Amino acid sequence: MHAGILTGGGDCPGLNAVIRAVARRLHTNGWDVVGVREGWRGLVENKLEPLGPREVSGILPRGGTIIGTSRTNPFKLDGGVDAVLRNFTENSLDALVAIGGEDTLGVAARLHGEHDFPVVGVPKTIDNDLSGTDYTFGFDTAVWVCTEAIDRLHTTAESHNRVMVVEVMGRHTGWIAVMSGIAGGADVILVPEHPITVEDACSEITRRHARGKDFSIVVVSEGYELKYASGEQRQVTQEEGLDAFGHVRLGGVGDELAREIQERTGYETRVTVLGHVQRGGSPTPRDRVLATRYGLKAADLVLSGSWGRMAALQGDTVVDVSLDEATAELKTVPPAWYDVAQAFFG
Ligand code: F6P
């Protein structure tokens, strides 16, 4: 029997740990495993490579993905889905493990629903915004990177009596901002799900300074829309157009917010955009373990022919949920989480 593995969407620490775990369990059960290069593009363009015991050895701690990734959407390409189905059959594949976020797994769910495609999923994204699972792998590493940065920014902010704005990723959810903001002791945290006005954010900073703290740390999620007391609301995006899944490229809100804070409070303000450093490098031990558990679960789903399912974490248990359920809607930061963050504002 033959299985393919693909990694789609933004890369993420822990992808190689999943690849290793899937391959190891399938090899043990007598399966051959191939890597599909660069996400769905590999099946559209027939780019496959062997993933034998030698190829998956030594990759557990490695960041990125040894089989490459892309944001290819076969449903948006002329003949894309036909090519995926044809190449899958012509390469004698019996199963596919798709490792990805809402976009990559959304394609998997559609292929399964519309073409009975034998696919199982593994939830990947630093954004932690996938439903049906408490955590995606990669998120813990991103939060660790951001927390480390916030700790470092604290000492320089304090030395110069400055406000430091830290822009973090997360797309349209604020998971990274809330978690790293709580862990790093941020004084204001701005996320898309619980928008507070720029005026209120500035009051928190002024209140803090009034009680003798001459510096502040503000964490803002890239998807936060600047909101004003007047009712005006504005999303800051990059100039490039939409990607294959219709997403705008976010980024830049930190700069605009910093400018507003300096103008409105008079405090010297600087901005740090953490960007792709949040996605690079080696996964944390927690992500390595989670990725490994997900990989074994995905392989077991293949062995039992449980198509259309995705490995998921519920509490401390790895379970499986339907791909449809996982990709139906984004998992946003609930109010209870934001309350924890807000308790330390100002
Ligand atoms: O989904 C992961 C993510 O890192 C988002 O947080 C971010 O908005 C986006 O990908 C960046 O995408 P790209 O790597 O294409 O710039």
XYZ file of N, CA and C in Angstrom, residues 115-239:
375
model
N -15.513 13.883 -4.007
C -14.890 12.839 -4.856
C -14.524 11.583 -4.078
N -14.998 11.482 -2.836
C -14.668 10.293 -2.036
C -13.159 10.078 -1.905
N -12.433 11.140 -1.864
C -10.967 11.081 -1.859
C -10.482 10.538 -0.508
N -9.580 9.549 -0.513
C -9.134 8.943 0.746
C -8.075 9.784 1.464
N -8.535 10.752 2.222
C -7.610 11.695 2.859
C -7.902 11.808 4.351
N -6.851 12.009 5.131
C -7.013 12.360 6.554
C -6.190 13.620 6.808
N -6.508 14.343 7.890
C -5.872 15.631 8.116
C -5.140 15.722 9.447
N -4.186 16.648 9.486
C -3.480 16.982 10.735
C -3.516 18.508 10.876
N -3.966 19.008 12.044
C -4.166 20.450 12.197
C -2.879 21.214 12.491
N -2.475 22.008 11.525
C -1.245 22.799 11.640
C -1.568 24.280 11.529
N -1.083 25.103 12.373
C -0.997 26.545 12.135
C -0.534 27.233 13.408
N 0.352 28.192 13.243
C 0.780 28.976 14.408
C -0.401 29.800 14.930
N -1.441 30.010 14.097
C -2.547 30.892 14.487
C -3.511 30.247 15.495
N -3.486 28.929 15.600
C -4.371 28.170 16.504
C -5.856 28.431 16.252
N -6.218 28.696 15.005
C -7.595 29.132 14.740
C -8.478 28.038 14.134
N -8.030 26.783 14.228
C -8.801 25.688 13.637
C -9.789 25.110 14.647
N -11.024 24.910 14.212
C -12.045 24.346 15.109
C -11.839 22.850 15.294
N -12.480 22.308 16.331
C -12.470 20.857 16.540
C -11.257 20.385 17.311
N -10.294 21.262 17.535
C -9.099 20.887 18.292
C -8.761 22.008 19.279
N -8.300 21.625 20.461
C -7.937 22.663 21.432
C -6.701 23.416 20.968
N -5.755 22.669 20.409
C -4.513 23.291 19.939
C -4.060 22.709 18.614
N -3.466 23.578 17.802
C -2.760 23.139 16.601
C -1.278 23.108 16.960
N -0.489 22.247 16.298
C 0.943 22.296 16.601
C 1.554 23.510 15.889
N 2.619 24.035 16.462
C 3.250 25.246 15.909
C 2.897 26.477 16.725
N 1.716 26.452 17.326
C 1.252 27.594 18.108
C 2.132 27.807 19.340
N 2.461 26.737 20.031
C 3.254 26.877 21.247
C 4.619 27.523 20.947
N 5.203 27.117 19.812
C 6.509 27.687 19.438
C 6.363 29.188 19.151
N 5.314 29.547 18.421
C 5.106 30.958 18.086
C 4.918 31.787 19.361
N 4.144 31.252 20.306
C 3.907 31.972 21.561
C 5.223 32.105 22.344
N 6.028 31.057 22.284
C 7.326 31.090 22.968
C 8.208 32.186 22.383
N 8.258 32.258 21.043
C 9.084 33.274 20.371
C 8.602 34.677 20.763
N 7.292 34.881 20.751
C 6.741 36.208 21.049
C 6.983 36.576 22.518
N 6.841 35.596 23.401
C 7.040 35.870 24.827
C 8.488 36.271 25.087
N 9.380 35.554 24.466
C 10.809 35.865 24.588
C 11.078 37.296 24.106
N 10.445 37.667 22.990
C 10.644 39.018 22.445
C 10.074 40.068 23.401
N 8.893 39.781 23.968
C 8.271 40.749 24.884
C 9.163 40.937 26.126
N 9.705 39.832 26.623
C 10.621 39.930 27.770
C 11.791 40.860 27.438
N 12.350 40.684 26.267
C 13.498 41.509 25.876
C 13.085 42.971 25.695
N 11.902 43.174 25.132
C 11.450 44.554 24.909
C 11.176 45.268 26.230
N 10.792 44.511 27.257
C 10.568 45.099 28.581
C 11.806 45.856 29.072
N 12.972 45.218 28.938
C 14.157 45.839 29.542
C 14.562 47.094 28.788
N 14.420 47.077 27.468
C 14.794 48.288 26.727
C 13.725 49.380 26.891
N 12.444 48.965 26.978
C 11.370 49.954 27.198
C 11.582 50.685 28.528
N 11.927 49.911 29.533
C 12.092 50.469 30.878
C 13.290 51.419 30.915
N 14.351 51.057 30.232
C 15.561 51.896 30.243
C 15.303 53.252 29.600
N 14.432 53.273 28.573
C 14.220 54.524 27.824
C 12.895 55.211 28.132
N 12.125 54.691 29.070
C 10.778 55.238 29.330
C 9.939 55.295 28.051
N 9.885 54.182 27.352
C 9.164 54.186 26.070
C 7.942 53.274 26.105
N 7.048 53.527 25.171
C 5.986 52.567 24.891
C 6.493 51.691 23.745
N 6.393 50.383 23.912
C 6.814 49.450 22.864
C 5.576 48.746 22.323
N 5.331 48.901 21.036
C 4.224 48.183 20.392
C 4.818 46.951 19.706
N 4.264 45.784 19.999
C 4.739 44.537 19.385
C 3.626 43.980 18.505
N 3.877 43.899 17.199
C 2.870 43.326 16.291
C 3.169 41.848 16.085
N 2.169 41.010 16.351
C 2.340 39.566 16.188
C 1.366 39.046 15.122
N 1.632 37.835 14.636
C 0.762 37.234 13.622
C -0.501 36.652 14.265
N -1.277 35.940 13.476
C -2.493 35.333 14.001
C -3.666 35.436 13.055
N -3.430 36.151 11.942
C -4.480 36.361 10.943
C -5.721 36.993 11.607
N -6.903 36.406 11.447
C -8.093 37.098 11.960
C -8.449 36.686 13.384
N -7.559 35.997 14.059
C -7.790 35.665 15.467
C -6.594 36.143 16.301
N -6.850 36.318 17.597
C -5.819 36.916 18.455
C -5.160 35.943 19.407
N -5.128 34.644 19.048
C -4.582 33.645 19.975
C -3.130 33.928 20.355
N -2.302 34.221 19.369
C -0.872 34.440 19.663
C -0.729 35.693 20.534
N -1.489 36.741 20.201
C -1.382 37.995 20.953
C -1.816 37.802 22.406
N -2.944 37.133 22.601
C -3.462 36.962 23.961
C -2.522 36.099 24.798
N -2.105 34.976 24.247
C -1.261 34.057 25.030
C 0.097 34.661 25.334
N 0.746 35.234 24.312
C 2.081 35.786 24.555
C 1.974 37.062 25.381
N 0.874 37.789 25.200
C 0.670 39.005 26.001
C 0.497 38.682 27.480
N -0.272 37.639 27.765
C -0.441 37.219 29.169
C 0.905 36.725 29.708
N 1.569 35.858 28.924
C 2.839 35.279 29.388
C 3.917 36.349 29.567
N 3.868 37.383 28.736
C 4.904 38.415 28.794
C 4.515 39.603 29.655
N 3.309 39.588 30.227
C 2.876 40.679 31.098
C 2.628 41.977 30.343
N 1.983 41.882 29.185
C 1.697 43.094 28.393
C 0.698 43.992 29.120
N 0.802 45.295 28.877
C -0.065 46.265 29.558
C -1.340 46.552 28.783
N -1.303 46.322 27.486
C -2.513 46.395 26.653
C -2.365 45.328 25.564
N -3.455 44.614 25.286
C -3.430 43.598 24.224
C -4.616 43.861 23.303
N -4.324 43.989 22.008
C -5.390 44.318 21.058
C -5.575 43.165 20.069
N -6.781 42.612 20.047
C -7.063 41.461 19.182
C -8.347 41.713 18.393
N -8.495 41.046 17.244
C -9.676 41.299 16.409
C -10.995 40.952 17.096
N -10.991 39.908 17.933
C -12.259 39.434 18.505
C -12.839 40.365 19.566
N -11.984 41.148 20.228
C -12.463 41.991 21.336
C -11.906 43.402 21.151
N -12.369 44.089 20.107
C -11.743 45.369 19.780
C -12.017 46.446 20.826
N -10.978 47.100 21.300
C -11.194 48.296 22.122
C -10.708 49.485 21.291
N -11.197 50.674 21.608
C -10.850 51.820 20.765
C -9.410 52.256 21.031
N -8.853 52.963 20.065
C -7.504 53.521 20.204
C -7.493 54.471 21.412
N -8.592 55.221 21.592
C -8.671 56.151 22.722
C -8.581 55.384 24.045
N -9.299 54.249 24.143
C -9.265 53.463 25.389
C -7.884 52.848 25.616
N -7.255 52.410 24.541
C -5.902 51.841 24.678
C -4.961 52.915 25.219
N -5.091 54.121 24.681
C -4.227 55.221 25.149
C -4.521 55.562 26.614
N -5.792 55.509 27.021
C -6.129 55.806 28.434
C -5.480 54.785 29.357
N -5.451 53.518 28.932
C -4.812 52.480 29.765
C -3.336 52.822 29.983
N -2.697 53.276 28.907
C -1.261 53.600 28.993
C -1.060 54.823 29.888
N -1.905 55.835 29.716
C -1.794 57.054 30.523
C -2.037 56.725 31.997
N -3.032 55.858 32.263
C -3.357 55.450 33.636
C -2.146 54.760 34.268
N -1.495 53.923 33.491
C -0.318 53.200 33.986
C 0.808 54.188 34.316
N 1.005 55.143 33.411
C 2.070 56.121 33.651
C 1.740 56.992 34.868
N 0.450 57.249 35.066
C 0.034 58.076 36.206
C 0.345 57.373 37.529
N 0.395 56.052 37.502
C 0.736 55.367 38.753
C 2.231 55.035 38.816
N 3.012 55.792 38.049
C 4.465 55.746 38.224
C 5.225 54.806 37.327
N 4.543 54.182 36.367
C 5.254 53.294 35.441
C 5.559 54.084 34.163
N 6.806 54.286 33.869
C 7.157 55.155 32.752
C 7.314 54.429 31.423
N 6.964 53.173 31.393
C 7.061 52.445 30.118
C 5.854 51.523 30.011
N 5.539 51.125 28.806
C 4.410 50.199 28.594
C 4.694 49.274 27.424
N 4.117 48.080 27.519
C 4.211 47.118 26.406
C 2.796 46.905 25.863
N 2.656 47.120 24.557
C 1.366 46.925 23.895
C 1.536 45.804 22.856
N 0.736 44.756 22.968
C 0.786 43.682 21.966
C -0.435 43.832 21.059
N -0.191 43.878 19.765
C -1.313 43.995 18.827
C -1.240 42.857 17.818
N -2.388 42.241 17.595
C -2.490 41.168 16.617
C -2.636 41.795 15.232
N -1.978 41.210 14.230
C -1.978 41.793 12.877
C -3.384 42.012 12.321
N -4.364 41.235 12.810
C -5.716 41.338 12.264
C -6.604 42.320 13.022
N -6.050 42.992 14.054
C -6.838 43.963 14.822
C -7.200 45.143 13.913
N -8.470 45.526 13.910
C -8.877 46.693 13.124
C -8.819 47.910 14.017
N -8.116 48.934 13.583
C -8.067 50.173 14.373
C -9.489 50.683 14.520
N -9.867 50.938 15.773
C -11.250 51.345 16.032
C -11.207 52.633 16.847
N -12.062 53.581 16.496
C -12.031 54.888 17.168
C -13.374 55.161 17.843
N -13.334 56.076 18.839
C -14.561 56.427 19.567
C -15.615 56.971 18.607
N -15.176 57.564 17.502
C -16.120 58.125 16.517
C -16.920 57.035 15.819
N -16.472 55.776 15.969
C -17.149 54.674 15.268
C -16.362 54.228 14.045
N -15.377 55.052 13.632
C -14.563 54.664 12.470
C -13.777 53.398 12.794
N -13.623 52.551 11.811
C -12.899 51.288 11.994
C -12.079 51.035 10.733
N -10.826 50.586 10.890
C -9.962 50.465 9.711
C -9.015 49.294 9.849
N -9.041 48.407 8.836
C -8.099 47.275 8.824
C -6.869 47.674 8.018
N -5.684 47.432 8.598
C -4.453 47.761 7.871
C -3.977 46.508 7.145
N -3.764 46.626 5.826
C -3.311 45.465 5.039
C -2.126 45.877 4.172
N -1.433 44.872 3.625
C -0.351 45.133 2.674
C -0.983 45.391 1.312
N -0.168 45.928 0.389
C -0.758 46.325 -0.904
C -1.065 45.180 -1.851
